[in-house]
Short mmCIF file of C-alpha atoms in Angstrom, two decimals:
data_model
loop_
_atom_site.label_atom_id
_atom_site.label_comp_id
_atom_site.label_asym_id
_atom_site.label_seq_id
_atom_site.Cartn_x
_atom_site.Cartn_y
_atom_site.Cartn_z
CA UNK A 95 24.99 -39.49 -24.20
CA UNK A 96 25.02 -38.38 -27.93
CA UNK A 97 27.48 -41.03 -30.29
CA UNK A 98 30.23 -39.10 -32.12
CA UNK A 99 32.75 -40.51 -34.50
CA UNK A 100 35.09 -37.64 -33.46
CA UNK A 101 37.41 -40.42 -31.42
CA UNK A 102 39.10 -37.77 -29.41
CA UNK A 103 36.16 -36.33 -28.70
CA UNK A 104 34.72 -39.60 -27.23
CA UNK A 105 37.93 -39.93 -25.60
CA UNK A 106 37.44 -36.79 -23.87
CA UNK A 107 33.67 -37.95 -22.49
CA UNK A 108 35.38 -40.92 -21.37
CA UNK A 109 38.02 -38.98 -19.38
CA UNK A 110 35.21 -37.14 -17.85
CA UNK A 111 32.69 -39.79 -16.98
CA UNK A 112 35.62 -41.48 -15.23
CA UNK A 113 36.36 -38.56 -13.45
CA UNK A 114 33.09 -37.99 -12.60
CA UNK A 115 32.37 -41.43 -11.32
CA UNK A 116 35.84 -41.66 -9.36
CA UNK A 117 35.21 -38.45 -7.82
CA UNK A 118 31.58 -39.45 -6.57
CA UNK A 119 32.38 -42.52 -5.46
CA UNK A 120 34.05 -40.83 -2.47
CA UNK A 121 36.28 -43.71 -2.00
CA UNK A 122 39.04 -41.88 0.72
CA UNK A 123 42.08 -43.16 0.02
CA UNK A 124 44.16 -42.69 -3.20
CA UNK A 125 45.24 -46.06 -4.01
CA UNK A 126 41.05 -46.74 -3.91
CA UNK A 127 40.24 -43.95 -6.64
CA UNK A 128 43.54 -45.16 -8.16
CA UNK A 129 42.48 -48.43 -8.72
CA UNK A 130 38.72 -47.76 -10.02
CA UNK A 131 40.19 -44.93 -12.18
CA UNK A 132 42.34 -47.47 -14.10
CA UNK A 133 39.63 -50.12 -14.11
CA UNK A 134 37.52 -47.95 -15.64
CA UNK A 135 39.79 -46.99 -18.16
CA UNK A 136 40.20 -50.66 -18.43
CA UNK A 137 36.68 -51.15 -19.04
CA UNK A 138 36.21 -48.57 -22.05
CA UNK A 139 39.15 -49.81 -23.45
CA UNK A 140 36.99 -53.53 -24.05
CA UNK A 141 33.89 -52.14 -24.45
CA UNK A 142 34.96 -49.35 -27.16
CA UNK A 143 35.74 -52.70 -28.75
CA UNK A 144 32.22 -53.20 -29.26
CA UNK A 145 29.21 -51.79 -31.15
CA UNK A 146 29.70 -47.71 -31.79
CA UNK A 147 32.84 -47.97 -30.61
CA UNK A 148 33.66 -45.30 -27.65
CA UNK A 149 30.59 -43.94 -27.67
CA UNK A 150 28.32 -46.56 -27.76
CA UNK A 151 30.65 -47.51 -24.96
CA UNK A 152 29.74 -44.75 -23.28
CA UNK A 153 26.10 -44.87 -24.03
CA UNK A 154 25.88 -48.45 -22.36
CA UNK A 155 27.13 -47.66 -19.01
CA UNK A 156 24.47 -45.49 -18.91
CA UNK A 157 24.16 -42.73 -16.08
CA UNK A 158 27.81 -42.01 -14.46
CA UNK A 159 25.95 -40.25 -11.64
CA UNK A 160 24.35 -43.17 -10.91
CA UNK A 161 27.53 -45.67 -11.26
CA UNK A 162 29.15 -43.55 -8.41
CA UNK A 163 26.20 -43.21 -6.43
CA UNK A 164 26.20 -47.14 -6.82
CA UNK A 165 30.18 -47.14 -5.19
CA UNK A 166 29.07 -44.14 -3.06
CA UNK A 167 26.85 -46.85 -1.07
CA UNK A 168 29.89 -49.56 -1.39
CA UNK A 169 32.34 -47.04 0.75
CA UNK A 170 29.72 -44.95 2.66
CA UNK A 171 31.13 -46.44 5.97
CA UNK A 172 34.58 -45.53 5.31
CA UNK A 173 33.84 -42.12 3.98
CA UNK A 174 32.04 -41.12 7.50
CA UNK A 175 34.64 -42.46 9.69
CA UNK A 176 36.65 -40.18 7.72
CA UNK A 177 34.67 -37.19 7.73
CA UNK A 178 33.93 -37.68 11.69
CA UNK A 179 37.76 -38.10 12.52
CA UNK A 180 38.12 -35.11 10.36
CA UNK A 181 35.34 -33.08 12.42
CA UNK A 182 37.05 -34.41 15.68
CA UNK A 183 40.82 -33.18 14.95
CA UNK A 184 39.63 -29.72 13.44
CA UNK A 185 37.25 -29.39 16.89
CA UNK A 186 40.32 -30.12 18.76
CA UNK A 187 42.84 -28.16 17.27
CA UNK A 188 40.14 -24.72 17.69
CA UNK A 189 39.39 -25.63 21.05
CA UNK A 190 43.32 -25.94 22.03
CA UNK A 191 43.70 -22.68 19.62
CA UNK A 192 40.96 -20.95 21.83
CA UNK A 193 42.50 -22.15 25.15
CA UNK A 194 45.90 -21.14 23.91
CA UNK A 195 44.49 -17.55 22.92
CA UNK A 196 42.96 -17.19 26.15
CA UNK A 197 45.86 -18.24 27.92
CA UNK A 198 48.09 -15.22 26.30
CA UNK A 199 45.29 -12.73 26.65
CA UNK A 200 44.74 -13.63 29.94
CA UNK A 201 47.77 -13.99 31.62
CA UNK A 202 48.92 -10.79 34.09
CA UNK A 203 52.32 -10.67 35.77
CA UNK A 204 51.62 -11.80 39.52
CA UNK A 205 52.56 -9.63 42.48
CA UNK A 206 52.75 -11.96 45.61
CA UNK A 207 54.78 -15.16 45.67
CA UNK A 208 53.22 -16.62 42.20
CA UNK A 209 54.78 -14.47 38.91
CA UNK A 210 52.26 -15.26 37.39
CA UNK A 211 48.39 -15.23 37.55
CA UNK A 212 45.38 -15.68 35.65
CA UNK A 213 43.05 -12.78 35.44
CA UNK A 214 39.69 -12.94 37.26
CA UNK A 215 37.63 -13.28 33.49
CA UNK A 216 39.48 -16.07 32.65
CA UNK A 217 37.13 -18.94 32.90
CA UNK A 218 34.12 -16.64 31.69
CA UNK A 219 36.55 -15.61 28.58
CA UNK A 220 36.99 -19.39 27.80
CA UNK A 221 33.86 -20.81 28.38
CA UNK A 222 32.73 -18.14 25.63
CA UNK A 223 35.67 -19.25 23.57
CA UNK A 224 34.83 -22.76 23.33
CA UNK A 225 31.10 -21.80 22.89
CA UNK A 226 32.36 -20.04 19.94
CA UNK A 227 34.63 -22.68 18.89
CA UNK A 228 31.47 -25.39 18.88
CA UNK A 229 29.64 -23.10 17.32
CA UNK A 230 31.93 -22.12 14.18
CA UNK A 231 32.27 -25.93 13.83
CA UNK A 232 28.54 -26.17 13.13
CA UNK A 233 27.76 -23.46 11.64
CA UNK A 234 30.28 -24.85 9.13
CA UNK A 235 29.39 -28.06 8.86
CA UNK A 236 25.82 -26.96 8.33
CA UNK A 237 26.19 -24.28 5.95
CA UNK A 238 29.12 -25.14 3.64
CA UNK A 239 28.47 -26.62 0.60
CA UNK A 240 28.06 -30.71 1.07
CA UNK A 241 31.00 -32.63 0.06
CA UNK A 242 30.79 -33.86 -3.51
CA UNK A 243 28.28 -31.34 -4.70
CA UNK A 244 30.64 -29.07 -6.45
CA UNK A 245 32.78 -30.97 -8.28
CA UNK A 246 30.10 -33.08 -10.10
CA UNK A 247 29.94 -31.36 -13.09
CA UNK A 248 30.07 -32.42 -17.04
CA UNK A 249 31.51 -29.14 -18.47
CA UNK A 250 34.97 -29.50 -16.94
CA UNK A 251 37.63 -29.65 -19.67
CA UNK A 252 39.48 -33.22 -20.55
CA UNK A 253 42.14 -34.67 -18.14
CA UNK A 254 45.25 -32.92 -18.40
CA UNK A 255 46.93 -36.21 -18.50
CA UNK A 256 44.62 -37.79 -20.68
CA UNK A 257 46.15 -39.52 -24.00
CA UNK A 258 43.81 -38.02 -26.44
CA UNK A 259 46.05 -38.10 -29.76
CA UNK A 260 44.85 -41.49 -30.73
CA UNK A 261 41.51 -43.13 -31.15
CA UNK A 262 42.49 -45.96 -28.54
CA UNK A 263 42.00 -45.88 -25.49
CA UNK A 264 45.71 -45.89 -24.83
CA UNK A 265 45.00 -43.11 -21.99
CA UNK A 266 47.11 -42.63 -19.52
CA UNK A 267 47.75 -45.69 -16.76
CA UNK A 268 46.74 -44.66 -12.68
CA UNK A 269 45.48 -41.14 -13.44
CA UNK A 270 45.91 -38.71 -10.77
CA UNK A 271 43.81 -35.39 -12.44
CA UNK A 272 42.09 -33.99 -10.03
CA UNK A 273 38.91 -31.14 -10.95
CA UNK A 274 40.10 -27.34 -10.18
CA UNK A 275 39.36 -26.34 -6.74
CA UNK A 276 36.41 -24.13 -6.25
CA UNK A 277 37.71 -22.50 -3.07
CA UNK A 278 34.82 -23.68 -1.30
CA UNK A 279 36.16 -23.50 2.00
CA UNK A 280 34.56 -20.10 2.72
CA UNK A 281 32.17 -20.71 0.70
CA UNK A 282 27.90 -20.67 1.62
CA UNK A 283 27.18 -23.26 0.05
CA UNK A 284 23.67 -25.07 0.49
CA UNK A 285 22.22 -24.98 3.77
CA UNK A 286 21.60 -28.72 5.22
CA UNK A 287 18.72 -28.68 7.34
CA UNK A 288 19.83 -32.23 8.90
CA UNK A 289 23.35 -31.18 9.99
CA UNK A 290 21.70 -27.79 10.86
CA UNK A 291 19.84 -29.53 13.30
CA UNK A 292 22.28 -31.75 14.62
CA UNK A 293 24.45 -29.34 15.36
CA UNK A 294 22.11 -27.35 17.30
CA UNK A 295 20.84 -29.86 19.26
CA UNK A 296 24.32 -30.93 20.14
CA UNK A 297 25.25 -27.12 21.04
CA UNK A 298 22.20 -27.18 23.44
CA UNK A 299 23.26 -30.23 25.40
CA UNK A 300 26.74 -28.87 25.32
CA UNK A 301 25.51 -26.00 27.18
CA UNK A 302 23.16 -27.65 28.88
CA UNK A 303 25.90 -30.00 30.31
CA UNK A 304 27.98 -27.11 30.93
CA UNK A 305 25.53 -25.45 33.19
CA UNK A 306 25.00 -28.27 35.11
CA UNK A 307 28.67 -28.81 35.97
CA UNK A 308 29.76 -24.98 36.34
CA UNK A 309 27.10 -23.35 36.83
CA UNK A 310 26.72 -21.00 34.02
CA UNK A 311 26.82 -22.70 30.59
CA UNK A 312 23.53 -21.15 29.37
CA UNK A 313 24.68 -17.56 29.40
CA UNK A 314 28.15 -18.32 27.73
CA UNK A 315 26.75 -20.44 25.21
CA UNK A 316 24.18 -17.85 24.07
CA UNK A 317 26.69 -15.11 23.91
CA UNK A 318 29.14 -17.71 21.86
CA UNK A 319 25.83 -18.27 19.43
CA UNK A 320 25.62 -14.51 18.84
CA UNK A 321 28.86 -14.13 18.10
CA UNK A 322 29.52 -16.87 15.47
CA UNK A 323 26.11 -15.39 13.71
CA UNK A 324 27.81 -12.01 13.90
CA UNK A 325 31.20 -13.64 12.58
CA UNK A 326 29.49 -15.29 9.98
CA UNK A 327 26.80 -12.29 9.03
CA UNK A 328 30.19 -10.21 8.78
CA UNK A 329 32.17 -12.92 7.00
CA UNK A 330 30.07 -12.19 3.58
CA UNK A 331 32.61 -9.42 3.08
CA UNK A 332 35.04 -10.07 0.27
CA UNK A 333 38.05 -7.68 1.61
CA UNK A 334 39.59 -9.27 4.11
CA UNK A 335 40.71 -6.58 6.47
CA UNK A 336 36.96 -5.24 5.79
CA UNK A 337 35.69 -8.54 7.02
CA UNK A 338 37.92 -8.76 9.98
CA UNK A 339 37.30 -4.82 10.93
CA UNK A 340 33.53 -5.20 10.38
CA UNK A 341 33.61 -8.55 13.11
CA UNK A 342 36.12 -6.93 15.58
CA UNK A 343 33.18 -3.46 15.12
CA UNK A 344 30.34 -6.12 15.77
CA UNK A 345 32.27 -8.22 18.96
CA UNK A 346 32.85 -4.81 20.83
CA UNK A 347 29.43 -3.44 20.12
CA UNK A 348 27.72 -6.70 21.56
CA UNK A 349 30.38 -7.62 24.34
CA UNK A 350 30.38 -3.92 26.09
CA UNK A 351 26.34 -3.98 25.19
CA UNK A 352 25.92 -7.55 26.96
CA UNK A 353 27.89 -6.50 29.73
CA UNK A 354 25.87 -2.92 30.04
CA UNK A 355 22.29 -5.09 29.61
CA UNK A 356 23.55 -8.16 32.36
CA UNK A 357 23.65 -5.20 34.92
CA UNK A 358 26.82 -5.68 35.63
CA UNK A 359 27.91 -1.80 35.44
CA UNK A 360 29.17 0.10 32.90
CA UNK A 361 32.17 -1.86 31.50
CA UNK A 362 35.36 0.18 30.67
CA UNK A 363 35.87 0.58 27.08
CA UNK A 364 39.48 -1.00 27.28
CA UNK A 365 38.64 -3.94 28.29
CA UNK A 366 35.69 -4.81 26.35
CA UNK A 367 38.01 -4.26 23.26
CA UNK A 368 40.29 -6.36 24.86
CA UNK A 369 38.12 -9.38 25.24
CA UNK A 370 36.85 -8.79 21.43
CA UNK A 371 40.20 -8.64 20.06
CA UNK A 372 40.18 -12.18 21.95
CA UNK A 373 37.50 -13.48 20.49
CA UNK A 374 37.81 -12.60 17.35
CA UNK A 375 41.32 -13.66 17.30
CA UNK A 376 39.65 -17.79 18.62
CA UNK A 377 36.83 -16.67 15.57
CA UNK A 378 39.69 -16.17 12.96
CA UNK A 379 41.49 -18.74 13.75
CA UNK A 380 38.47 -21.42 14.11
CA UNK A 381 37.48 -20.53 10.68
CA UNK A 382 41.52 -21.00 9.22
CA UNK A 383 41.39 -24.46 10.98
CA UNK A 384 38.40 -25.39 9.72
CA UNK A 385 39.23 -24.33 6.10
CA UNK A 386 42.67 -26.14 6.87
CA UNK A 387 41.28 -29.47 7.92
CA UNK A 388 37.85 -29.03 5.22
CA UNK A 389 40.90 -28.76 2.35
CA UNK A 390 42.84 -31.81 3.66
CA UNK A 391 39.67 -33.65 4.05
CA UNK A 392 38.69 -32.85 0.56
CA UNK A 393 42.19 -33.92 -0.56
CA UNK A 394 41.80 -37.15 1.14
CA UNK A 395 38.77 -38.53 -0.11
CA UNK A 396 39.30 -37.22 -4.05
CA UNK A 397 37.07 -33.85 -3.91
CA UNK A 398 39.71 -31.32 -4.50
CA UNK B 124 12.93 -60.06 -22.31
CA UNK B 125 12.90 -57.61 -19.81
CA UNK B 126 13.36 -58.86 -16.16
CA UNK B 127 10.85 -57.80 -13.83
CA UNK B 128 13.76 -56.03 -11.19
CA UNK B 129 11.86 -57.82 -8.26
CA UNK B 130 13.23 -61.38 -10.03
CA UNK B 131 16.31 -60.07 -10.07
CA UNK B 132 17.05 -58.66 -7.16
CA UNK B 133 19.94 -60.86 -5.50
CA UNK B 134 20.70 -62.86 -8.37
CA UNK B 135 23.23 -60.86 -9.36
CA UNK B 136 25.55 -61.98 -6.59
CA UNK B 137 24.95 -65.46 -7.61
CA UNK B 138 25.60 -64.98 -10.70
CA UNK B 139 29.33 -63.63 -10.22
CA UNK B 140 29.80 -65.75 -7.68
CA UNK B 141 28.69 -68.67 -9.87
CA UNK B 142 31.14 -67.40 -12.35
CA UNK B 143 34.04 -66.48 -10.44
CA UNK B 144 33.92 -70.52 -8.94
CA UNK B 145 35.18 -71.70 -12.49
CA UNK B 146 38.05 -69.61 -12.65
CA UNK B 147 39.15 -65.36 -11.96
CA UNK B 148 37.64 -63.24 -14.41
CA UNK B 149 37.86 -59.07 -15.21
CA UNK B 150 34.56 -57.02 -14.84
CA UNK B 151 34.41 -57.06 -18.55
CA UNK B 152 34.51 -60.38 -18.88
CA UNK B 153 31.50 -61.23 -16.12
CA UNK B 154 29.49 -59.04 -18.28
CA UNK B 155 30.11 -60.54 -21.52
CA UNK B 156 29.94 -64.08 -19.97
CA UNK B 157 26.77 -63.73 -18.78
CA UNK B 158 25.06 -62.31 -21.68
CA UNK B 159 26.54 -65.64 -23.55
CA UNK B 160 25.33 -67.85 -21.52
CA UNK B 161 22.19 -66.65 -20.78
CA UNK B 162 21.56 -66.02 -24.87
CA UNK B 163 21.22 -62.37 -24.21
CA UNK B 164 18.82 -62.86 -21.78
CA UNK B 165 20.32 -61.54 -19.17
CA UNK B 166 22.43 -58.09 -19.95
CA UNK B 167 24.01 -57.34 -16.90
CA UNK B 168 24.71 -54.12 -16.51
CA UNK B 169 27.65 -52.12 -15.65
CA UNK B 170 26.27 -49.47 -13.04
CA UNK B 171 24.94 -52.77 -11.48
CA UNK B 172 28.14 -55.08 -11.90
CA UNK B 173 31.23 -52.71 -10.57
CA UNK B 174 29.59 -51.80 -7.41
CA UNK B 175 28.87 -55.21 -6.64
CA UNK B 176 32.12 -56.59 -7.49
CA UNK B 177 33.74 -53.93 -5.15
CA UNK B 178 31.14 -54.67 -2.29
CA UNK B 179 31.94 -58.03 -2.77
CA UNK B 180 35.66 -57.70 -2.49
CA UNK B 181 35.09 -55.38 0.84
CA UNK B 182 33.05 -58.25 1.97
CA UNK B 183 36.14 -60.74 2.08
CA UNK B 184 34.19 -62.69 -0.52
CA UNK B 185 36.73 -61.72 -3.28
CA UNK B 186 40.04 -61.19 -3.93
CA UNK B 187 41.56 -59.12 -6.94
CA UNK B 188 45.08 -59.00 -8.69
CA UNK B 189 46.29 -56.53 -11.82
CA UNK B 190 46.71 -58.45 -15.04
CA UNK B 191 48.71 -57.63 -17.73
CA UNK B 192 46.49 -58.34 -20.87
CA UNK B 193 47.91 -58.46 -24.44
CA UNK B 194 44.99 -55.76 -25.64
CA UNK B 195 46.65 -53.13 -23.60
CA UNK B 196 45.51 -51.72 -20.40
CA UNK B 197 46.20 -54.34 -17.19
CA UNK B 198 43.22 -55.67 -16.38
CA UNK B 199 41.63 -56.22 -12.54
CA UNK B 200 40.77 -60.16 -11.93
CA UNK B 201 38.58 -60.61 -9.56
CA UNK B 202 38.74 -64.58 -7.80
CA UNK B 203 36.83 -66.50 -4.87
CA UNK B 204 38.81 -66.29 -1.53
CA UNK B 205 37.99 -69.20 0.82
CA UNK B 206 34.91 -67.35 2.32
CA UNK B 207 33.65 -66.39 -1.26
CA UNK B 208 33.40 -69.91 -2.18
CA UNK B 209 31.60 -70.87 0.99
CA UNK B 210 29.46 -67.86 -0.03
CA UNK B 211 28.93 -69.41 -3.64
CA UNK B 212 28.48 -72.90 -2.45
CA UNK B 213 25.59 -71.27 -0.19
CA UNK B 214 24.20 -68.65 -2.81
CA UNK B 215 23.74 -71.95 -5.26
CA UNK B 216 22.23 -74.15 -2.68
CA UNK B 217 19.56 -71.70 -2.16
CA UNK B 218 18.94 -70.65 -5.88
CA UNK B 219 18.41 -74.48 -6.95
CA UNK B 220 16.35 -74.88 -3.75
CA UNK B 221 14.37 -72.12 -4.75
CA UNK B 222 14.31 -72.99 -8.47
CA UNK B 223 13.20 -76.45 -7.44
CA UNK B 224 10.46 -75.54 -5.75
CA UNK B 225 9.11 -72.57 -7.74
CA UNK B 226 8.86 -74.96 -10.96
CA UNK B 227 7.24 -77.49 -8.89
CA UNK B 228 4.83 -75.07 -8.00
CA UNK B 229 4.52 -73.56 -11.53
CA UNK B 230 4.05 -77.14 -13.23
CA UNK B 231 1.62 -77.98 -10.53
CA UNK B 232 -0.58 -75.10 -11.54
CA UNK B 233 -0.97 -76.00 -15.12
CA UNK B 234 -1.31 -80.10 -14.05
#
């Protein structure tokens, strides 16, 4: 990094190397990042003692990226327990979303001694549901962008907090600044081949496990893999009723098509735009709890 | 002199452990110390120092307490707990051990 003799210009650097290292160390809980922040701070304040002042300080710690890669490793353990609770409650919450959807599209007014009954599509409509649920939660977790990625970046602006009227490094105590949000929830970011795989090897032996105990897992889970691809091929569309119109279009023309092809017989119209309304409604909402839990998460462990 | 890494690979754990058993010291300080005593031989460096002292402290080996200093900013002091000084008793055993034997070896091949 380049010496200056601009102090509040070196002040700056050292507001965003700090940032930059607190924010890749992925350490997931505040008082963590909290702590390193002001030790850092702590640091530069000694060292910008010394030869070239701030930025020779600067100069000697040498690579930030490599600093946080260095605490990356110290709190790797923590940060996956983290990220697998957080893939556990947002896989919950869809599936209980789905089952609740279902439930209310699903439900018919009885006509013998029970009030109430479950239509005969019921199971089929949820097995597809949580198919679709499994699905959105890998396709997700293979395709967004991986955590971290975004928000290591040198041209970010200095701390908003940051003390930069002296030459000291009098900076502010426990700094909570936090980089801008990219809105990456929906975003495609780079696609992992590793979680890519995972995930699809787990969604086989899902299905595979379904089929053996029910009987029909295979078919389900194939139709709940074409329609995340056709949520997500319609999801690149930046208006949102477009978007949502474009997958409820896509849902009807492959649920009355599979129906047609499956030799079932010709499947009313109604009802096949029924069941896609359904589904789209467990698509939508997988993808808001996802983006819910993937914000939180973020939040959590300093990436926001 | 630059240290082949392969030397110094694990030392650096003894070495702030070896520290920390005289008294608590900041991250700062470690570095500083150890340049002294080591006449600028060995320049610790930072990217190598803070990650160790936190893997340390996750490791039970340390425990750490906000100073305030007179310069300014509190400072973080890092000290042995009872398992860190078992762990430094250890780490020394083993270095002089090694040290023992590797200038025995050394002197032997110039005898």
């Amino acid at each position: 990094m380049p010496e200056t003799t601009d102090p509040s210009a070196d002040l700056a650097s050292v507001s965003r190397v700090i940032e930059e290292v607190v924010r890749g160390a992925r350490i997931p809980w505040r008082r963590g990042r909290e702590e390193l922040r002001a030790e850092l701070w702590s640091h530069f304040e000694d060292s910008g003692r010394g030869a070239g002042g701030l930025g020779g300080a600067l100069a000697r710690l040498g690579d930030p990226a490599a600093l946080a890669q260095g605490f990356r490793h110290v709190y790797a353990r923590d940060y996956r327990l983290f990220y697998l609770g957080k893939l556990a409650a947002s896989l919950i919450a869809s599936a209980l979303m789905a089952v609740a959807v279902q439930l209310a599209a699903n439900l018919r007014l009885g006509t013998g001694a029970a009030l109430w009954r479950l239509a005969p599509a019921f199971p089929k409509a949820l097995l597809i549901s949580v198919a679709v649920v499994l699905g959105a939660v890998g396709a997700w977790e293979s395709l967004r962008r991986p955590a971290g990625a975004p928000q290591m970046r040198t041209t970010r602006a200095p701390s908003r907090g940051a003390d930069t009227s002296g030459g000291s490094v009098g900076a502010p105590q426990m700094t909570t600044t936090r980089a801008p949000s990219r809105g990456a929830d929906t975003s495609y970011g780079s696609f992992s081949p590793r979680r890519g795989l995972l995930a699809g090897a787990l969604y086989l032996l899902a299905s595979l496990a379904v089929e053996v105990a029910f009987g029909r897992g295979i078919a389900a889970f194939m139709a709940g893999l074409v329609i995340v691809a056709l949520g997500y091929a319609t999801s690149r569309l930046r208006n949102r009723s477009a978007r949502l119109g474009a997958a409820y279009l896509a849902f009807s023309i492959f649920v009355y098509g599979a129906h047609r092809v499956a030799a079932a017989g010709a499947m009313p119209l109604l009802p096949a735009l029924a069941t896609s309304a359904s589904l789209l409604a467990v698509w939508a909402a997988s993808l808001a709890i996802l983006a819910r839990f993937d914000r939180a998460f973020r939040g959590l462990v300093g990436q926001s | 002199m630059d240290f082949d890494r392969e030397f110094l690979t694990g030392t650096v754990t003894t070495l702030i452990l070896a520290l920390l058993s005289e008294r608590p010291h900041y991250a700062y300080e470690i570095l500083r110390e150890a340049e002294r005593r080591s006449n600028r031989q060995f320049e610790l460096k930072e990217g190598t120092l803070y990650p160790a002292l936190h893997q340390m402290e996750r490791s039970g080996w340390l425990a750490s307490e906000w100073r305030e200093s007179d310069a300014g900013r509190p400072r973080k002091y890092y000290s042995l707990t009872a398992k860190g000084r078992r762990q430094a008793r250890s780490k020394r055993e083993q270095w002089e051990a090694i040290a023992a034997a590797m200038r025995a070896i050394l002197e032997g091949s110039h005898a």
